Coordinates of C-alpha atoms in Angstrom, one line a residue:
M260 CA 12.8 -39.7 -24.5
I261 CA 14.3 -42.7 -22.6
G262 CA 17.1 -43.0 -25.1
L263 CA 17.9 -39.3 -24.6
L264 CA 18.0 -39.7 -20.9
S265 CA 20.3 -42.7 -21.0
K266 CA 23.2 -40.6 -22.4
W267 CA 23.2 -38.1 -19.7
E268 CA 24.7 -39.9 -16.8
I269 CA 21.9 -38.6 -14.6
F270 CA 21.5 -41.9 -12.8
S271 CA 24.6 -41.7 -10.7
K272 CA 24.1 -42.3 -6.9
K273 CA 25.1 -38.7 -6.0
F274 CA 22.7 -37.2 -8.5
L275 CA 19.8 -39.4 -7.5
A276 CA 20.4 -38.7 -3.8
N277 CA 20.6 -35.0 -4.4
I278 CA 17.5 -34.8 -6.5
S279 CA 15.6 -37.1 -4.2
W280 CA 16.2 -34.8 -1.2
T281 CA 15.4 -31.8 -3.4
V282 CA 12.1 -33.4 -4.6
L283 CA 11.2 -34.2 -1.0
A284 CA 12.0 -30.6 0.1
K285 CA 9.8 -29.1 -2.6
A286 CA 7.1 -31.6 -2.2
T287 CA 7.0 -30.8 1.5
A288 CA 6.9 -27.1 0.8
M289 CA 4.1 -27.4 -1.8
L290 CA 2.0 -29.8 0.3
G291 CA 2.4 -27.8 3.5
F292 CA 1.7 -24.5 1.8
F293 CA -1.4 -25.7 -0.1
A294 CA -2.8 -27.8 2.7
L295 CA -2.7 -24.7 4.9
D296 CA -4.0 -22.5 2.1
I297 CA -7.0 -24.8 1.4
C298 CA -7.9 -25.1 5.0
M299 CA -7.8 -21.4 5.5
A300 CA -9.9 -20.7 2.4
R301 CA -12.6 -23.1 3.8
I302 CA -12.4 -22.1 7.4
L303 CA -12.0 -18.3 7.1
G304 CA -14.3 -17.7 4.1
K305 CA -13.8 -15.4 1.2
D306 CA -13.5 -12.1 3.0
S307 CA -11.1 -13.1 5.8
Y308 CA -9.1 -15.3 3.4
G309 CA -8.9 -12.4 1.0
E310 CA -7.6 -10.2 3.8
W311 CA -4.9 -12.6 4.7
S312 CA -3.9 -13.0 1.0
F313 CA -3.6 -9.2 0.7
Y314 CA -1.5 -8.9 3.8
Y315 CA 0.7 -11.9 2.9
S316 CA 1.4 -10.3 -0.5
A317 CA 2.6 -7.2 1.3
I318 CA 4.7 -9.3 3.7
L319 CA 6.4 -11.2 0.8
M320 CA 7.3 -8.0 -0.9
M321 CA 8.8 -6.5 2.2
A322 CA 10.6 -9.8 2.9
H323 CA 12.3 -9.8 -0.5
V324 CA 13.6 -6.3 0.2
C325 CA 14.9 -7.5 3.6
W326 CA 16.6 -10.5 2.0
F327 CA 18.7 -7.7 0.3
G328 CA 20.0 -10.2 -2.3
I329 CA 22.2 -11.6 0.5
D330 CA 20.8 -15.2 0.4
A331 CA 21.3 -15.5 -3.4
S332 CA 24.8 -14.0 -3.1
V333 CA 25.8 -16.3 -0.3
K334 CA 24.6 -19.3 -2.3
V335 CA 27.1 -18.4 -5.0
F336 CA 30.0 -17.6 -2.7
V337 CA 29.6 -20.8 -0.6
S338 CA 29.6 -22.9 -3.7
K339 CA 33.1 -21.6 -4.7
Q340 CA 34.9 -22.3 -1.4
E341 CA 37.4 -25.2 -1.8
T342 CA 38.6 -25.9 1.8
E343 CA 36.9 -26.3 5.1
Q344 CA 38.6 -23.2 6.5
E345 CA 37.5 -21.1 3.5
L346 CA 33.9 -22.5 3.9
S347 CA 34.0 -21.7 7.7
D348 CA 35.2 -18.1 7.0
C349 CA 32.5 -17.6 4.4
L350 CA 29.7 -19.0 6.6
K351 CA 30.8 -16.7 9.5
A352 CA 30.9 -13.7 7.3
S353 CA 27.5 -14.6 5.8
I354 CA 25.8 -15.1 9.2
R355 CA 27.0 -11.8 10.5
L356 CA 25.9 -10.0 7.4
R357 CA 22.5 -11.7 7.5
L358 CA 22.0 -10.8 11.2
I359 CA 22.9 -7.2 10.7
V360 CA 20.7 -6.5 7.7
S361 CA 17.7 -8.5 9.1
S362 CA 17.9 -6.7 12.5
L363 CA 17.9 -3.3 10.8
F364 CA 14.7 -4.3 8.9
L365 CA 13.1 -5.7 12.1
V366 CA 13.6 -2.4 13.9
G367 CA 12.5 -0.3 11.0
L368 CA 9.4 -2.2 10.2
T369 CA 8.4 -2.5 13.8
A370 CA 8.8 1.2 14.3
A371 CA 6.8 1.9 11.1
S372 CA 4.0 -0.6 11.9
G373 CA 1.9 2.1 13.5
L374 CA 2.0 4.4 10.5
L375 CA 1.4 1.5 8.1
T376 CA -1.6 0.4 10.2
D377 CA -3.1 3.9 10.1
Y378 CA -2.7 4.0 6.3
M379 CA -4.1 0.5 5.8
E380 CA -7.1 1.2 8.1
Y381 CA -8.1 3.7 5.4
F382 CA -9.3 0.6 3.6
G383 CA -12.0 -0.2 6.1
K384 CA -12.9 -3.5 4.3
Y385 CA -10.1 -5.3 6.2
E386 CA -11.2 -6.3 9.7
N387 CA -7.9 -7.5 11.3
L388 CA -5.3 -5.7 9.3
H389 CA -4.4 -3.3 12.1
I390 CA -3.4 -6.4 14.3
L391 CA -1.6 -8.2 11.5
M392 CA 0.6 -5.2 10.6
Y393 CA 2.2 -5.2 14.1
G394 CA 3.7 -8.6 13.3
A395 CA 5.1 -7.6 10.0
G396 CA 8.7 -6.9 11.2
V397 CA 9.0 -10.2 13.1
L398 CA 7.6 -12.2 10.1
V399 CA 10.1 -10.5 7.7
F400 CA 13.0 -11.1 10.1
L401 CA 12.3 -14.8 10.5
S402 CA 11.6 -15.4 6.8
S403 CA 15.1 -13.9 5.9
F404 CA 16.7 -16.7 8.0
A405 CA 14.6 -19.5 6.6
E406 CA 15.6 -18.5 3.1
F407 CA 19.2 -17.9 4.3
Y408 CA 19.7 -21.5 5.6
K409 CA 18.0 -22.9 2.5
A410 CA 20.4 -20.9 0.3
L411 CA 23.4 -22.2 2.3
S412 CA 22.2 -25.8 1.9
I413 CA 22.0 -25.3 -1.9
G414 CA 25.4 -23.6 -2.2
M415 CA 27.1 -26.4 -0.1
Q416 CA 25.0 -29.0 -2.1
E417 CA 23.8 -30.5 1.2
Y418 CA 20.3 -31.2 0.0
R419 CA 19.3 -33.3 3.0
N420 CA 19.7 -30.1 5.1
L421 CA 17.5 -28.3 2.6
F422 CA 14.8 -30.9 3.2
L423 CA 15.0 -30.7 6.9
V424 CA 14.8 -26.9 7.0
T425 CA 11.9 -26.9 4.5
L426 CA 10.1 -29.6 6.5
T427 CA 10.4 -27.6 9.7
E428 CA 9.3 -24.4 8.0
Y429 CA 6.3 -25.5 6.1
G430 CA 5.3 -28.3 8.5
G431 CA 5.4 -25.7 11.2
Y432 CA 3.3 -23.2 9.2
F433 CA 0.6 -25.9 8.8
V434 CA 0.5 -27.3 12.3
F435 CA 0.9 -24.1 14.4
S436 CA -1.2 -21.9 12.1
L437 CA -4.1 -24.3 11.9
A438 CA -4.1 -24.8 15.6
A439 CA -3.9 -21.0 16.3
V440 CA -6.7 -20.2 13.8
L441 CA -9.0 -22.8 15.3
F442 CA -8.3 -21.4 18.7
L443 CA -8.5 -17.7 17.9
K444 CA -11.2 -18.2 15.2
N445 CA -9.8 -15.5 12.9
N446 CA -6.8 -14.9 10.5
T447 CA -4.5 -13.5 13.2
G448 CA -3.9 -17.1 14.1
L449 CA -1.9 -17.4 10.9
L450 CA 0.4 -14.7 12.1
A451 CA 1.0 -16.6 15.4
G452 CA 1.7 -19.9 13.6
Y453 CA 4.1 -18.4 11.1
I454 CA 6.1 -16.8 14.0
I455 CA 6.4 -20.0 15.9
A456 CA 7.4 -22.0 12.8
G457 CA 9.9 -19.3 11.8
I458 CA 11.7 -19.4 15.2
L459 CA 12.0 -23.2 15.0
T460 CA 13.3 -23.1 11.5
A461 CA 16.0 -20.5 12.3
L462 CA 17.2 -22.6 15.3
L463 CA 17.4 -25.8 13.2
G464 CA 19.3 -24.0 10.3
Q465 CA 22.0 -22.8 12.7
A466 CA 22.3 -26.2 14.3
L467 CA 22.8 -27.9 10.8
I468 CA 25.7 -25.6 9.7
R469 CA 27.4 -25.6 13.1
K470 CA 29.7 -28.5 12.2
H471 CA 31.2 -26.4 9.4
L472 CA 32.1 -23.5 11.7
L473 CA 35.7 -24.0 12.7
Q474 CA 37.1 -22.4 15.9
D475 CA 40.0 -20.6 14.1
Q476 CA 39.8 -16.9 13.7
A477 CA 37.9 -15.9 10.5
E478 CA 40.6 -13.6 9.1
R479 CA 38.8 -13.2 5.8
A480 CA 35.4 -12.4 7.3
G481 CA 35.5 -8.7 6.8
V482 CA 36.7 -8.9 3.2
L483 CA 34.1 -11.6 2.4
Q484 CA 31.3 -9.6 4.0
K485 CA 32.0 -6.7 1.6
E486 CA 32.3 -9.0 -1.4
I487 CA 29.0 -10.8 -0.6
L488 CA 27.3 -7.5 0.0
L489 CA 28.6 -6.0 -3.3
Y490 CA 27.4 -9.0 -5.3
A491 CA 24.1 -8.9 -3.4
M492 CA 23.3 -5.4 -4.7
P493 CA 22.3 -6.4 -8.3
L494 CA 20.7 -9.6 -6.9
L495 CA 18.5 -7.3 -4.7
V496 CA 17.1 -5.8 -7.8
T497 CA 16.5 -9.3 -9.2
S498 CA 14.8 -10.4 -5.9
M499 CA 12.6 -7.3 -5.8
G500 CA 11.7 -7.8 -9.5
E501 CA 10.8 -11.4 -8.9
I502 CA 8.5 -10.7 -5.9
L503 CA 6.9 -7.7 -7.6
L504 CA 6.0 -9.9 -10.5
Q505 CA 4.7 -12.6 -8.2
E506 CA 2.8 -10.5 -5.7
S507 CA 2.2 -6.9 -6.9
D508 CA -0.9 -8.0 -8.9
T509 CA -2.5 -9.4 -5.8
F510 CA -1.5 -6.3 -3.8
F511 CA -2.9 -3.9 -6.4
L512 CA -6.1 -5.9 -6.6
G513 CA -6.4 -5.7 -2.8
L514 CA -6.2 -1.9 -3.1
F515 CA -8.6 -1.5 -6.0
S516 CA -11.0 -4.3 -5.5
I517 CA -13.0 -6.2 -2.8
P518 CA -11.6 -9.0 -0.5
A519 CA -13.8 -11.6 -2.2
Q520 CA -12.2 -10.9 -5.6
V521 CA -8.7 -10.9 -4.1
S522 CA -9.4 -14.4 -2.6
V523 CA -10.4 -15.8 -6.0
Y524 CA -7.5 -14.4 -7.9
A525 CA -5.0 -15.3 -5.1
I526 CA -5.9 -19.0 -5.5
G527 CA -5.0 -19.0 -9.2
K528 CA -1.8 -16.9 -8.7
K529 CA -0.6 -19.0 -5.7
L530 CA -1.0 -22.2 -7.7
C531 CA 1.0 -20.8 -10.7
S532 CA 3.6 -19.2 -8.5
K533 CA 4.3 -22.5 -6.6
L534 CA 4.3 -24.6 -9.7
Y535 CA 7.7 -23.3 -10.7
H536 CA 9.1 -25.1 -7.7
I537 CA 8.9 -28.3 -9.8
N538 CA 11.5 -26.7 -12.1
Y539 CA 13.4 -25.4 -9.1
T540 CA 13.9 -29.0 -8.0
L541 CA 15.7 -29.8 -11.2
C542 CA 17.6 -26.5 -11.6
I543 CA 19.2 -26.3 -8.1
T544 CA 20.4 -29.9 -8.4
V545 CA 22.1 -29.3 -11.8
L546 CA 23.2 -25.7 -11.9
P547 CA 25.4 -25.4 -8.8
Q548 CA 27.7 -27.8 -10.6
M549 CA 28.0 -25.1 -13.4
S550 CA 29.5 -22.6 -11.0
T551 CA 33.1 -23.4 -12.2
I552 CA 33.7 -24.1 -15.9
S553 CA 37.3 -24.8 -17.1
K554 CA 39.0 -25.9 -20.2
E555 CA 39.0 -29.5 -18.9
N556 CA 35.3 -29.8 -18.3
Y557 CA 33.6 -27.3 -20.6
R558 CA 32.5 -29.9 -23.1
E559 CA 30.8 -32.0 -20.5
K560 CA 29.1 -29.0 -18.9
L561 CA 28.0 -27.6 -22.2
D562 CA 26.4 -30.9 -23.0
R563 CA 24.7 -31.0 -19.6
F564 CA 23.5 -27.4 -19.9
R565 CA 21.9 -28.1 -23.2
K566 CA 20.3 -31.4 -22.3
F567 CA 18.9 -30.4 -18.9
G568 CA 17.7 -27.2 -20.5
I569 CA 15.6 -29.2 -23.0
L570 CA 14.4 -31.4 -20.1
N571 CA 13.3 -28.4 -18.1
I572 CA 11.3 -27.0 -21.1
L573 CA 9.6 -30.4 -21.7
L574 CA 8.8 -30.7 -18.0
T575 CA 7.3 -27.2 -17.9
L576 CA 5.0 -27.8 -20.9
C577 CA 3.9 -31.2 -19.6
V578 CA 2.9 -29.7 -16.2
A579 CA 1.1 -26.8 -17.9
V580 CA -0.9 -29.0 -20.3
G581 CA -1.9 -31.5 -17.5
L582 CA -3.1 -28.8 -15.2
L583 CA -5.0 -27.0 -18.0
V584 CA -7.1 -30.1 -18.4
M585 CA -7.5 -31.0 -14.7
S586 CA -8.0 -27.5 -13.2
G587 CA -11.8 -27.5 -13.8
F588 CA -12.1 -30.4 -11.4
F589 CA -9.4 -30.0 -8.7
I590 CA -9.8 -26.3 -7.8
P591 CA -13.5 -26.5 -6.9
F592 CA -12.9 -29.9 -5.3
L593 CA -10.1 -28.6 -3.0
Y594 CA -11.1 -25.0 -2.3
G595 CA -14.9 -25.3 -2.6
E596 CA -17.5 -24.3 -5.2
E597 CA -17.5 -20.7 -4.0
Y598 CA -14.0 -20.4 -5.6
H599 CA -15.0 -21.8 -9.0
D600 CA -14.2 -18.5 -10.7
A601 CA -10.5 -19.2 -9.9
V602 CA -10.4 -21.8 -12.6
F603 CA -10.4 -19.4 -15.6
L604 CA -7.8 -17.2 -13.9
F605 CA -5.6 -20.1 -13.2
R606 CA -5.8 -21.4 -16.8
L607 CA -4.8 -18.0 -18.1
L608 CA -2.0 -17.7 -15.6
L609 CA -0.5 -21.0 -16.8
I610 CA 1.1 -18.9 -19.5
Y611 CA 2.9 -17.0 -16.7
Y612 CA 4.0 -20.3 -15.2
V613 CA 5.5 -21.5 -18.5
Q614 CA 7.5 -18.3 -18.8
R615 CA 8.7 -18.5 -15.3
G616 CA 9.5 -22.2 -15.4
I617 CA 11.6 -21.9 -18.5
S618 CA 13.4 -18.7 -17.6
Y619 CA 14.4 -19.9 -14.1
Y620 CA 16.8 -22.4 -15.5
F621 CA 18.7 -19.8 -17.5
A622 CA 18.4 -17.1 -14.8
L623 CA 19.9 -19.4 -12.1
F624 CA 22.8 -20.3 -14.5
L625 CA 23.5 -16.6 -14.9
E626 CA 23.6 -16.1 -11.1
F627 CA 26.2 -18.9 -10.7
Q628 CA 28.2 -17.2 -13.6
K629 CA 28.1 -13.9 -11.7
Q630 CA 26.0 -12.3 -14.3
A631 CA 23.7 -10.7 -11.7
V632 CA 24.2 -7.2 -13.1
F633 CA 22.7 -8.2 -16.4
E634 CA 19.8 -10.1 -14.7
S635 CA 19.1 -7.0 -12.6
I636 CA 18.8 -4.9 -15.7
C637 CA 16.4 -7.4 -17.2
Y638 CA 14.3 -7.2 -14.0
F639 CA 14.4 -3.4 -14.0
I640 CA 12.8 -3.4 -17.5
T641 CA 10.3 -6.0 -16.3
I642 CA 9.4 -4.1 -13.1
T643 CA 8.8 -0.9 -15.0
A644 CA 6.5 -2.7 -17.5
N645 CA 4.7 -4.5 -14.7
V646 CA 4.0 -1.3 -12.7
I647 CA 2.6 0.5 -15.8
L648 CA 0.5 -2.5 -16.7
E649 CA -0.8 -3.0 -13.2
I650 CA -1.9 0.6 -12.9
C651 CA -3.6 0.6 -16.3
L652 CA -5.2 -2.8 -16.3
V653 CA -6.1 -3.7 -12.7
S654 CA -8.2 -0.7 -11.9
R655 CA -10.2 -1.3 -15.2
L656 CA -10.4 -5.1 -15.5
G657 CA -9.9 -6.3 -12.0
A658 CA -8.6 -9.8 -11.6
L659 CA -8.4 -10.3 -15.4
G660 CA -6.3 -7.2 -15.7
A661 CA -4.0 -8.4 -13.0
A662 CA -3.4 -11.7 -14.8
L663 CA -2.7 -10.0 -18.2
A664 CA -0.3 -7.6 -16.5
A665 CA 1.7 -10.5 -15.0
I666 CA 1.9 -12.4 -18.3
L667 CA 2.8 -9.4 -20.5
S668 CA 5.4 -7.9 -18.1
Y669 CA 7.3 -11.2 -17.7
L670 CA 7.8 -11.9 -21.4
P671 CA 10.8 -9.5 -21.9
Y672 CA 12.6 -11.0 -19.0
T673 CA 12.1 -14.6 -20.2
I674 CA 13.5 -13.8 -23.7
L675 CA 16.5 -11.7 -22.4
V676 CA 17.8 -14.2 -19.8
T677 CA 17.4 -17.2 -22.1
V678 CA 19.4 -15.5 -24.9
K679 CA 22.1 -14.3 -22.5
A680 CA 22.6 -17.7 -20.9
V681 CA 23.0 -19.4 -24.3
R682 CA 25.5 -16.7 -25.3
V683 CA 27.6 -17.1 -22.1
M684 CA 27.8 -20.9 -22.6
R685 CA 28.8 -20.4 -26.2
Q686 CA 31.5 -18.0 -25.2
Y687 CA 33.1 -20.7 -23.1
K688 CA 33.1 -23.0 -26.1
S689 CA 34.7 -20.5 -28.4
V690 CA 37.4 -19.5 -25.9
Y691 CA 38.4 -23.0 -24.8
A692 CA 38.1 -24.5 -28.2
A693 CA 40.4 -21.9 -29.6
D694 CA 43.0 -22.8 -27.0

């Protein structure tokens, strides 16, 4: 393994600096998220924690719709700008587009909150859901800007900014939410904490990119907004597919089961969903460099694509095996013995993590190659399979059915994006080698 790594030139100062900031960002996100999650599971108890998990799943699904594929699209467009003026024009167009779309969702969700609350109150098992729903629009609005500024940082390869935004976001979630929950003594404190942290994150993100915003008139802004929005459309399908696969099982379980079972399943699913951020750290450091492939550099980039792909697979398998062995100890230790049933579900869902961890490398490569249409088709197939399986399995098998639905529905996507990414890279080789 060491001999393999020594040939990759991965120990350059720039690479080490970038991956260090990325690791710090993801470590901060995971530690902040799970520190808060563990505290809430212990403080709130199964029913109230289960209610928040159900609500949070609904919020995440609405947030991904609000993101509208814009953040992923912006990440690609920003990475391709060559001059400071072009970057400034692209940033201005991106900010305007993000603000317009997010504001429309804020107004729409706020207006609909009353109707959603009436519908959700039909499920009388949730005590504070009618209060939480009124904050849905604000949470979705703020989350879109947190993701937006992280996407800009990745596209511009400014990984220090990625760390700062992530630290403010997840550090804020932990500090303000914990304080609010202890003060209010119920899960509505989480809503208050998330809103405060979201506001601070948005302000910081804008301050960090301010130096790139030139005073000159952005003549290309209108054209860029249309291009970014058009490319965002297939990415919207991808984003919706990703979040449906990540959260729909928890949401369906919340509809068909009791809060206590939702809380147990949510622990296993949250752990597996966050694990892929280990792969994310590697992928976003390597793959933005694959945005532009030419005759002069295709050999070098083909070699990097292959070797880092192997590294990502090995990393995924090592993490999965390690956690398979350790989960019987650390889940009851962290969350408490009352959540011991989450161990079996987590071990089963490690299959889902392996699929997601491996496929993310190839899917992100396709995004930077502007293959979002193909990726959206793959997600459409996966979404359809997921909905059918959720309806068939969750109502009959409960948490076990939710886990099986997640695993089975993600398999086609994993195979399709992997095969497509390898073919795209081979096409570069055949075209440029022929020349």
